[in-house]
GROMACS .gro file of C-alpha atoms in nm:
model
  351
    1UNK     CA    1  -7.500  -1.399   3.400
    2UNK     CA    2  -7.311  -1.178   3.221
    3UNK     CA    3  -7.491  -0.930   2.903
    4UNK     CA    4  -7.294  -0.628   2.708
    5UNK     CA    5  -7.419  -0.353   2.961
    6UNK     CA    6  -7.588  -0.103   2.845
    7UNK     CA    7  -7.627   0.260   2.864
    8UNK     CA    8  -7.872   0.233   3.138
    9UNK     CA    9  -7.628  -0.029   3.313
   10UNK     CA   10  -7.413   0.210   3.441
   11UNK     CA   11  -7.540   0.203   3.790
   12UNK     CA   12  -7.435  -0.135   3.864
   13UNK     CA   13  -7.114  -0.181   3.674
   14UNK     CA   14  -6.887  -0.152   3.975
   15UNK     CA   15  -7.044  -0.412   4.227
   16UNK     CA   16  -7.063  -0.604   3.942
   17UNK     CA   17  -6.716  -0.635   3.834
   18UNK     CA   18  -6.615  -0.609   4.268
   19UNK     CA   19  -6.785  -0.934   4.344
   20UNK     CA   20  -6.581  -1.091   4.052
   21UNK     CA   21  -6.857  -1.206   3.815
   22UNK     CA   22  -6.751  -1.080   3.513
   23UNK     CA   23  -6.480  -1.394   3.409
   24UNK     CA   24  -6.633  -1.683   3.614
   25UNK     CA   25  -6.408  -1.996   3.603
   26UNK     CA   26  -6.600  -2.360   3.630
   27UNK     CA   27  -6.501  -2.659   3.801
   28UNK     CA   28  -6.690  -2.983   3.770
   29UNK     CA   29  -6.747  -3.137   4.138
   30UNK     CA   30  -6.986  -3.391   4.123
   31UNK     CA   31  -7.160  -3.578   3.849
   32UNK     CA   32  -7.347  -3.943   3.771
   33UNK     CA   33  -7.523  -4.101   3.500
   34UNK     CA   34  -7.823  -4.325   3.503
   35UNK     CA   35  -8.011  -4.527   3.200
   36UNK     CA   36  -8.358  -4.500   3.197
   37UNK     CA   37  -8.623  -4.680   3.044
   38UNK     CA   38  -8.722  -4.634   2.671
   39UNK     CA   39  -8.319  -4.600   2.538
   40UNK     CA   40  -8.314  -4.267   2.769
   41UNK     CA   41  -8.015  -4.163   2.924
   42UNK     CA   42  -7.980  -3.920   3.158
   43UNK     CA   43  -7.683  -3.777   3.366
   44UNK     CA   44  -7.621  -3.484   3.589
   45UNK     CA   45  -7.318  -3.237   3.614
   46UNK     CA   46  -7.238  -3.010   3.893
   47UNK     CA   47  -7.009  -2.765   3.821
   48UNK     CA   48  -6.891  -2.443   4.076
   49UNK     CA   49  -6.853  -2.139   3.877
   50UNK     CA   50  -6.638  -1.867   4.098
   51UNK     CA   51  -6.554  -1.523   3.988
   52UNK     CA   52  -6.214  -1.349   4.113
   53UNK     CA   53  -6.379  -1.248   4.475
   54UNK     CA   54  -6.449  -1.604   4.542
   55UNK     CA   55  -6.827  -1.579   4.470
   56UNK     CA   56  -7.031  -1.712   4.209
   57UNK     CA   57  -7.295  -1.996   4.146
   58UNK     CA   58  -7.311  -2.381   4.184
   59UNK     CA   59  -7.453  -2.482   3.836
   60UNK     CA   60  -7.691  -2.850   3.892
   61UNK     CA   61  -7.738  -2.978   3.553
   62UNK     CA   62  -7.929  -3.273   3.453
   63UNK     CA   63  -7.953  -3.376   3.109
   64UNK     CA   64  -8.183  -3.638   2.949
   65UNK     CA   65  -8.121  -3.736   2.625
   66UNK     CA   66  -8.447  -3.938   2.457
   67UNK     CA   67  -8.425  -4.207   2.182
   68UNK     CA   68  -8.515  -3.917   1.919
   69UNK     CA   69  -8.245  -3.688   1.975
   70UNK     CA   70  -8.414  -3.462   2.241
   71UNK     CA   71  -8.255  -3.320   2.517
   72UNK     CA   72  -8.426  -3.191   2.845
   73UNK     CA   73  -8.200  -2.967   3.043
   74UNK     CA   74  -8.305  -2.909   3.392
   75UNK     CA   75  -8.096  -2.666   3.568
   76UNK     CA   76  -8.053  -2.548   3.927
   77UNK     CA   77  -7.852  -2.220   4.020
   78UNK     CA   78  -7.772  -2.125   4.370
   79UNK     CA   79  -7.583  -1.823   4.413
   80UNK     CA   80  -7.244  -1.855   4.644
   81UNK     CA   81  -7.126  -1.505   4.830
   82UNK     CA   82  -7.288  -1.191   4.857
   83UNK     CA   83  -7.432  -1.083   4.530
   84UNK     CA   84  -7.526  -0.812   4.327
   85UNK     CA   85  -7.844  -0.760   4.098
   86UNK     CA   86  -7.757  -0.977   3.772
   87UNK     CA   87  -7.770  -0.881   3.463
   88UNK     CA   88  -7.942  -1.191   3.362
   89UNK     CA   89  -7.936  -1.577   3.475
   90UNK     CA   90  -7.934  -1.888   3.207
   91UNK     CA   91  -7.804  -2.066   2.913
   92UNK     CA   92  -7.578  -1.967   2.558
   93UNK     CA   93  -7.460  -2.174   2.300
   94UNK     CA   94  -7.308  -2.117   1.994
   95UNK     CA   95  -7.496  -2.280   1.661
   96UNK     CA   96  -7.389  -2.405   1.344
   97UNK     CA   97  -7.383  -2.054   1.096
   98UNK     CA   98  -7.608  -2.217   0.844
   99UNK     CA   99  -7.943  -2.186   1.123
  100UNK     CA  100  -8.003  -1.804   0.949
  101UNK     CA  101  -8.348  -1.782   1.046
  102UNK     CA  102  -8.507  -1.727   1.353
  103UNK     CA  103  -8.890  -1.775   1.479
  104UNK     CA  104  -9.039  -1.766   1.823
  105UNK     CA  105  -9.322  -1.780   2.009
  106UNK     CA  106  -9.362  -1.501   2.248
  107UNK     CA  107  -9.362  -1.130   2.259
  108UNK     CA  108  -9.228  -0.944   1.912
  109UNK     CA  109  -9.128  -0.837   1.653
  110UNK     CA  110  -8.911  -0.617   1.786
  111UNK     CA  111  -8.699  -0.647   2.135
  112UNK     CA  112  -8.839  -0.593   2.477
  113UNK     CA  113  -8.690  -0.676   2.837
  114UNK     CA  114  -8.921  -0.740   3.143
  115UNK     CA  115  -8.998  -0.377   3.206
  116UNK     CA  116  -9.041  -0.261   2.844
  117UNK     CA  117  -9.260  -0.523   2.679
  118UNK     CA  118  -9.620  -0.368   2.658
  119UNK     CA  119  -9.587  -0.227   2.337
  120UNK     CA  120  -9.456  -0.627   2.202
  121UNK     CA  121  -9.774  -0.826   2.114
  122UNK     CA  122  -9.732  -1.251   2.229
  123UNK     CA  123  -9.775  -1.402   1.857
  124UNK     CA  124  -9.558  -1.597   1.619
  125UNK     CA  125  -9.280  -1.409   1.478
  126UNK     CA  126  -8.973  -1.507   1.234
  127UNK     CA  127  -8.702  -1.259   1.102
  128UNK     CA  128  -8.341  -1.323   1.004
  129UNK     CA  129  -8.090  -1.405   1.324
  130UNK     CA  130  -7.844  -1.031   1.148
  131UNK     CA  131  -8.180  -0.868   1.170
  132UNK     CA  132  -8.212  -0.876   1.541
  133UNK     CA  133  -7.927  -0.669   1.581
  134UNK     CA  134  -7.993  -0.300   1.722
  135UNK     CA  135  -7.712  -0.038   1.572
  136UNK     CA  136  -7.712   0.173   1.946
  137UNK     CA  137  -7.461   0.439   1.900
  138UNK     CA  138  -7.248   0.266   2.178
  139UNK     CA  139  -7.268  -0.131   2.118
  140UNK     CA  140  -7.402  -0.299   2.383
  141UNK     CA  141  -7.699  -0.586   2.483
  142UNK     CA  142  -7.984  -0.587   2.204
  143UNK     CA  143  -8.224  -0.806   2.033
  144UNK     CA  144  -8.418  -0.964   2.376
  145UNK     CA  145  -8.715  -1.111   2.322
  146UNK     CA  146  -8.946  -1.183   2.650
  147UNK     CA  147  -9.233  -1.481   2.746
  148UNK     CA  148  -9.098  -1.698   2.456
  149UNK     CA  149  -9.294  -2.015   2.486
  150UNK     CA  150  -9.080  -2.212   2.190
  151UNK     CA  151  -8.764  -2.102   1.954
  152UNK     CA  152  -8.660  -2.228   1.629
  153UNK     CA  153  -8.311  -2.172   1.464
  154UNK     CA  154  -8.347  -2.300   1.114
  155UNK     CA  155  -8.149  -2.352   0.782
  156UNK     CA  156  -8.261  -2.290   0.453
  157UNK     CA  157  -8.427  -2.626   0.397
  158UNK     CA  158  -8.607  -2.545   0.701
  159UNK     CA  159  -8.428  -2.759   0.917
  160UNK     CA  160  -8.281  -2.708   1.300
  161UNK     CA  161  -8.318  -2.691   1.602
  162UNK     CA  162  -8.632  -2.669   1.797
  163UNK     CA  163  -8.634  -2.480   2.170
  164UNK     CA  164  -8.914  -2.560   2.398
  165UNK     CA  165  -8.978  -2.369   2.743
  166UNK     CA  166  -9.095  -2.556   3.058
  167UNK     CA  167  -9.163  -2.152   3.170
  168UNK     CA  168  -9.135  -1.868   2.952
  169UNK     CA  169  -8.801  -1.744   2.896
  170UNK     CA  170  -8.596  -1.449   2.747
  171UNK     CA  171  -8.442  -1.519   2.486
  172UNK     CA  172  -8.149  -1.384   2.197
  173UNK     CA  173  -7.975  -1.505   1.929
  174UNK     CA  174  -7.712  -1.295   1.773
  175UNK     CA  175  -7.381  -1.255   1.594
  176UNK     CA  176  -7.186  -1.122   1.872
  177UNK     CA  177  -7.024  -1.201   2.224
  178UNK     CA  178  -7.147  -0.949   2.508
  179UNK     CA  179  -6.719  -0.949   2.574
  180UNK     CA  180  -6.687  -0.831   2.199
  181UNK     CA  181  -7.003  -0.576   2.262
  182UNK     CA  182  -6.808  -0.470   2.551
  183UNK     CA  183  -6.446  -0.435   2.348
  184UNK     CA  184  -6.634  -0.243   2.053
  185UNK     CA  185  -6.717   0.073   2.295
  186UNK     CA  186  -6.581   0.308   2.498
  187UNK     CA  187  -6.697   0.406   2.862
  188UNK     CA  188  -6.811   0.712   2.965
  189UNK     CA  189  -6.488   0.976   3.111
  190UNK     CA  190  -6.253   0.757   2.868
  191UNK     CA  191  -6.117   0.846   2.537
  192UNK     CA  192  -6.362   0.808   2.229
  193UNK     CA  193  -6.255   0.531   2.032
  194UNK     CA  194  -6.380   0.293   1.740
  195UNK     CA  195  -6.279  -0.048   1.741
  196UNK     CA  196  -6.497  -0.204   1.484
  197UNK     CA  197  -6.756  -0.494   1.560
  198UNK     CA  198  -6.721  -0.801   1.342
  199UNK     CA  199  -7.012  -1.041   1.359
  200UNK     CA  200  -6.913  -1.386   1.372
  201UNK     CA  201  -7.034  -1.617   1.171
  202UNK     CA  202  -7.183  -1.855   1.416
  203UNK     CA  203  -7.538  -1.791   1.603
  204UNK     CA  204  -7.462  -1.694   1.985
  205UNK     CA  205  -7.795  -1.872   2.125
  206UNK     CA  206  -7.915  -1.737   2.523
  207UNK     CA  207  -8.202  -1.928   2.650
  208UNK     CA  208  -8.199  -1.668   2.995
  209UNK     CA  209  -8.480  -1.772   3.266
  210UNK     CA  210  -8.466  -1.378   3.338
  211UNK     CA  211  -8.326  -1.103   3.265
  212UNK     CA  212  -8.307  -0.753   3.473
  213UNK     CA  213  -8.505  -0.470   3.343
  214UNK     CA  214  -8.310  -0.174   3.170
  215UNK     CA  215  -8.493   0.117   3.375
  216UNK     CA  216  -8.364   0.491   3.260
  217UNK     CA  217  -8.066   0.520   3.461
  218UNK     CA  218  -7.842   0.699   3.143
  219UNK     CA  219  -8.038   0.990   3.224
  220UNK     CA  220  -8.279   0.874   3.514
  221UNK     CA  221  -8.323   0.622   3.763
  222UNK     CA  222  -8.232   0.277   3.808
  223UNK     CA  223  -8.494  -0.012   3.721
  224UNK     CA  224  -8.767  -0.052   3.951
  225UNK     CA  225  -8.751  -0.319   4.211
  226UNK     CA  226  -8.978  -0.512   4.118
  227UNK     CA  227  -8.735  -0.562   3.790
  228UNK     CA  228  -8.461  -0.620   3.972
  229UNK     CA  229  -8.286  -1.000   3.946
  230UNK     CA  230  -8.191  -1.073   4.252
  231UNK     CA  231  -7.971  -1.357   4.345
  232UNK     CA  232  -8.146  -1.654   4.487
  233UNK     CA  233  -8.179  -2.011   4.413
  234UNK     CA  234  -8.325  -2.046   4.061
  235UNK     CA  235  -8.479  -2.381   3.888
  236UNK     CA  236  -8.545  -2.376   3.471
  237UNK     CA  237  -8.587  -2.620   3.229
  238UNK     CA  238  -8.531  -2.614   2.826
  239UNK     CA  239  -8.606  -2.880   2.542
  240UNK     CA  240  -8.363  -2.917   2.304
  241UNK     CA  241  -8.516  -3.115   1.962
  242UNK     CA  242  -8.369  -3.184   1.634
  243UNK     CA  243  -8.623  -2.981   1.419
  244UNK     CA  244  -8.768  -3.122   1.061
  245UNK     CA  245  -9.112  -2.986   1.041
  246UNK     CA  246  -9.412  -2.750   1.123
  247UNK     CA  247  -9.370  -2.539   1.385
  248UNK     CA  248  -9.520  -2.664   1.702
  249UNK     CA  249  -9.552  -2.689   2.062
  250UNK     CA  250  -9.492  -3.044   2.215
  251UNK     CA  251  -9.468  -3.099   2.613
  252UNK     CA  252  -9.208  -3.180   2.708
  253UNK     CA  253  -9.227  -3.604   2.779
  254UNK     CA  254  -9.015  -3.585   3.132
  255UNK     CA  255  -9.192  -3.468   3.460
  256UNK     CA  256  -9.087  -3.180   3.651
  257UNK     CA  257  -8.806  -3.240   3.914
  258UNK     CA  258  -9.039  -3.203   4.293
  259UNK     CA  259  -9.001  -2.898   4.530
  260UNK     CA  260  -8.837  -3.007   4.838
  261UNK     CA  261  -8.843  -2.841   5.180
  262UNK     CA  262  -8.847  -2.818   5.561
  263UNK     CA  263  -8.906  -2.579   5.796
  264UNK     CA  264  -8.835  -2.443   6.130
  265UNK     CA  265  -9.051  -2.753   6.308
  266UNK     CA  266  -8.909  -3.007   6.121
  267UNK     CA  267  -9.207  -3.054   5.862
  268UNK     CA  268  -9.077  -3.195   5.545
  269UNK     CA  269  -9.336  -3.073   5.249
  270UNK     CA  270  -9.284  -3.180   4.863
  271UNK     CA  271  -9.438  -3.060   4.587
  272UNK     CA  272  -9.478  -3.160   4.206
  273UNK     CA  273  -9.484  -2.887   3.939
  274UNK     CA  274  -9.629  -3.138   3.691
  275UNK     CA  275 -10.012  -3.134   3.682
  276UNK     CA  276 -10.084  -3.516   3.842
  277UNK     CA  277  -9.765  -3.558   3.932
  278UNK     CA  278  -9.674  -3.840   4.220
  279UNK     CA  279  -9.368  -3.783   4.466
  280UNK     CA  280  -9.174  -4.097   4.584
  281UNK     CA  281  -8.878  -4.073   4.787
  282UNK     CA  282  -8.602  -4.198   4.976
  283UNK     CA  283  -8.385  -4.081   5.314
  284UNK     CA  284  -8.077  -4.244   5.250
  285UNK     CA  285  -7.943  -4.072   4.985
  286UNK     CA  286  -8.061  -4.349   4.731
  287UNK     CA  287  -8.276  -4.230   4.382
  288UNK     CA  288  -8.566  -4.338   4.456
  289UNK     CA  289  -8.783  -4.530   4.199
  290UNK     CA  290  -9.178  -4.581   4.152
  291UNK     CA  291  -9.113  -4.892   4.436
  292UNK     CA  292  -9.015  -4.652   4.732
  293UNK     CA  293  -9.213  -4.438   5.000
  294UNK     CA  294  -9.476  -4.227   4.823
  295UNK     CA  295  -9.570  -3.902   4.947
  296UNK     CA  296  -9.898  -3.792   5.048
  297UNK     CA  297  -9.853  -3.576   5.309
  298UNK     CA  298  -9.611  -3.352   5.514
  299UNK     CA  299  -9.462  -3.504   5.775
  300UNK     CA  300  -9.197  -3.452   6.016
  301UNK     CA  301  -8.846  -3.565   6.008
  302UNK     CA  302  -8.591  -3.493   6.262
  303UNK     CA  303  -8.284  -3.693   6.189
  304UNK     CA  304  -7.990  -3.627   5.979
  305UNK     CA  305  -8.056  -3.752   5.641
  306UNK     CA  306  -7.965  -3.707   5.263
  307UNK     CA  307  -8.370  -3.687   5.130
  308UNK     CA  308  -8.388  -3.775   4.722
  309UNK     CA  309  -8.704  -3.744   4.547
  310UNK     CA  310  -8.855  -3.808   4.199
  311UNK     CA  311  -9.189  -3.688   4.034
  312UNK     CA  312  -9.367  -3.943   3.798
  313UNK     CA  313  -9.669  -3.894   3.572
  314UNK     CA  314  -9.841  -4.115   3.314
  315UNK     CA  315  -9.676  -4.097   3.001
  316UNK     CA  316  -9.375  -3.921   3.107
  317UNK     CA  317  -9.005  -4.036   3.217
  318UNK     CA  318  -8.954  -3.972   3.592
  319UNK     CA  319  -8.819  -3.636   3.657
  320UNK     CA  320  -8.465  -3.583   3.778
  321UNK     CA  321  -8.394  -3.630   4.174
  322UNK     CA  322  -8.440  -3.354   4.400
  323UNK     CA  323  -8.215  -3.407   4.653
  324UNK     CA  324  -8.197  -3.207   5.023
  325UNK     CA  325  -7.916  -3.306   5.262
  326UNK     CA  326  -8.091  -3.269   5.652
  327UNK     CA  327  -7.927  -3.215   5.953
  328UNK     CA  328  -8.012  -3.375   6.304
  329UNK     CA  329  -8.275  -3.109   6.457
  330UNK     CA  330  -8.489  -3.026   6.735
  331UNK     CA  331  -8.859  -2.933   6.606
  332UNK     CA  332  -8.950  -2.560   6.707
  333UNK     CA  333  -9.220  -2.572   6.933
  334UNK     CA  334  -9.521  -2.384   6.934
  335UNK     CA  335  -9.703  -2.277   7.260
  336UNK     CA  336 -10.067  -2.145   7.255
  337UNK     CA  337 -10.065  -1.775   7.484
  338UNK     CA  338 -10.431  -1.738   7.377
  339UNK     CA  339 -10.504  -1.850   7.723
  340UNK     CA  340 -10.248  -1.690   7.927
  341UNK     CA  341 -10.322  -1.396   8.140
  342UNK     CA  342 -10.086  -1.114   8.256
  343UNK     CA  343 -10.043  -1.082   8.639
  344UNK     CA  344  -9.795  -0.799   8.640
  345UNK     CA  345  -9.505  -0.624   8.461
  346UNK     CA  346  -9.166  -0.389   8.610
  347UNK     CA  347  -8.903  -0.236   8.426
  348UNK     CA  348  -8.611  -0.086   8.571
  349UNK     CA  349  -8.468   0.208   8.370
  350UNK     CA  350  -8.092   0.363   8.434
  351UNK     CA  351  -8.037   0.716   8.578
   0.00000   0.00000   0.00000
């Protein structure tokens, strides 16, 4: 969540660093593994992430590795506490030094962030992962690029890794920490200082499902709300593949984990993101299979239960269970006052 802030940062620097965010800690509290068909594998880490204030994020992880060497990462974030804006919300690796070049699909050449990205055409673009960097006079958070559909980090024999999107995402890759951004500059009222930046060697990868916009507030105002990130319960998926050849978008060969939900009358609705998807589920806390109760409908459900759910599509894997823990509830009724009629009203007032 965290990026070097920037000059137009400023404004939210302090509620940042008050609700703790800026050294989260992570704790592992659940996690499971399941073999699939094909020689997949697939398992699932939960890990709590709390900053210094006691809030944070529960990170829901589910990787599943293929017989190839891909690996689809499908990722649930819901934020714990009262929150902030963020900076941004995903992914960062570090890559082997030798992956010097790097080529996307999405907007370029140059950088852009959600609310500065018109003048950044969508194409394919390539440059050198030192070239991204932007020398600001202050270091700080550079080299975004926005609606990337695919990524490639490559060596000189053209070989690498391969990044595909399930959505769009933002993404960098760099020579430098946004804690050794931070280190390199000064803030404003403090004493003017140099502390030299040293790119590391390695290639600092963030695969971001957003990012905040930068607004004008160095000089001007804030971002715009509508390029705000607020913090709510996020869902993004990434391909990671082992990358030998042309460039070139492949769907990813899992389905898309279901939407599950109910509301204030106890309706239970689920919903598949993949295009001919089919829902099957379970209420007893079981992962369902292909065998169990398949969804058609919404339908109500008014006991406690621990609801699991899978998508499944031809020629794809199953998706990764979505899973909803209910508790015992009373349906909110609805009562039609088209037909009533009013007889009479008082109101007694004081004084």
């Amino acid at each position: 969540v965290t990026r070097a802030l920037t000059d137009n940062d400023k404004w939210f620097r302090g509620p940042f660093e008050r609700a703790g965010l800026v050294d989260l800690q992570r704790r592992v509290v659940d996690q499971e593994i399941d073999v699939l068909p094909h020689g997949a594998l697939r398992f699932r880490v939960a890990t709590e992430c709390l900053g210094t204030a006691g809030t944070g994020f529960l990170h829901d992880a589910t990787y599943t590795v293929l017989g190839d060497g891909e690996i689809v990462i499908d990722n649930e974030v819901t934020p714990i506490g009262n929150l902030p804006p963020l900076p941004k919300l995903g992914l960062q690796m570090r890559l082997d030094p030798a992956y010097q070049t790097f080529a996307w699909y999405g907007r370029g050449p140059g950088e852009s962030y959600p609310d500065r990205k018109r003048s950044v055409a969508i194409g394919e673009w390539r440059t050198k992962v030192a070239d991204t960097y932007v020398p600001y006079v202050r270091p700080q958070a550079h080299g975004n690029r926005t609606d990337v559909r695919w990524a490639a980090l490559t060596d000189e024999a053209g070989q690498g890794l391969l990044v595909v999107a399930g959505e769009p995402l933002n993404v960098t890759a760099t020579h430098c920490e946004p804690v050794e951004l931070e280190a390199s500059r000064h803030r404003a009222g403090q004493p003017k200082r140099r502390i030299p930046l040293v790119p590391r060697k390695e290639v600092i990868l963030s695969l971001d499902a957003d990012q905040m916009g930068l607004g004008g507030a160095s000089c001007g105002p804030r971002p715009m709300p509508e390029y705000l990130l607020r913090p709510e319960r996020t869902r993004f998926r990434v391909s990671l593949r082992p990358h030998r050849g042309a460039l070139r978008h492949v769907p990813i060969p899992i389905a898309q984990a279901p939407v599950v939900e109910r509301d204030r009358a106890c309706v239970v609705t689920m919903t598949s993101p993949t295009s001919g998807g089919r829902i099957h589920y379970t209420v007893d806390g079981v992962t369902p299979t292909e065998a169990d109760n398949r969804y058609a409908r919404p339908f109500v459900h008014t006991e406690a239960a621990v609801l699991r759910a899978i998508a499944t599509a031809p020629g794809r894997l199953p998706s990764p269970p979505t899973s909803l823990i209910l508790e015992k509830a009373r349906p909110l009724l609805t009562v039609d006052k088209r037909r009533w009629r009013l007889h009479g009203c008082d109101s007694e007032q004081p004084g």
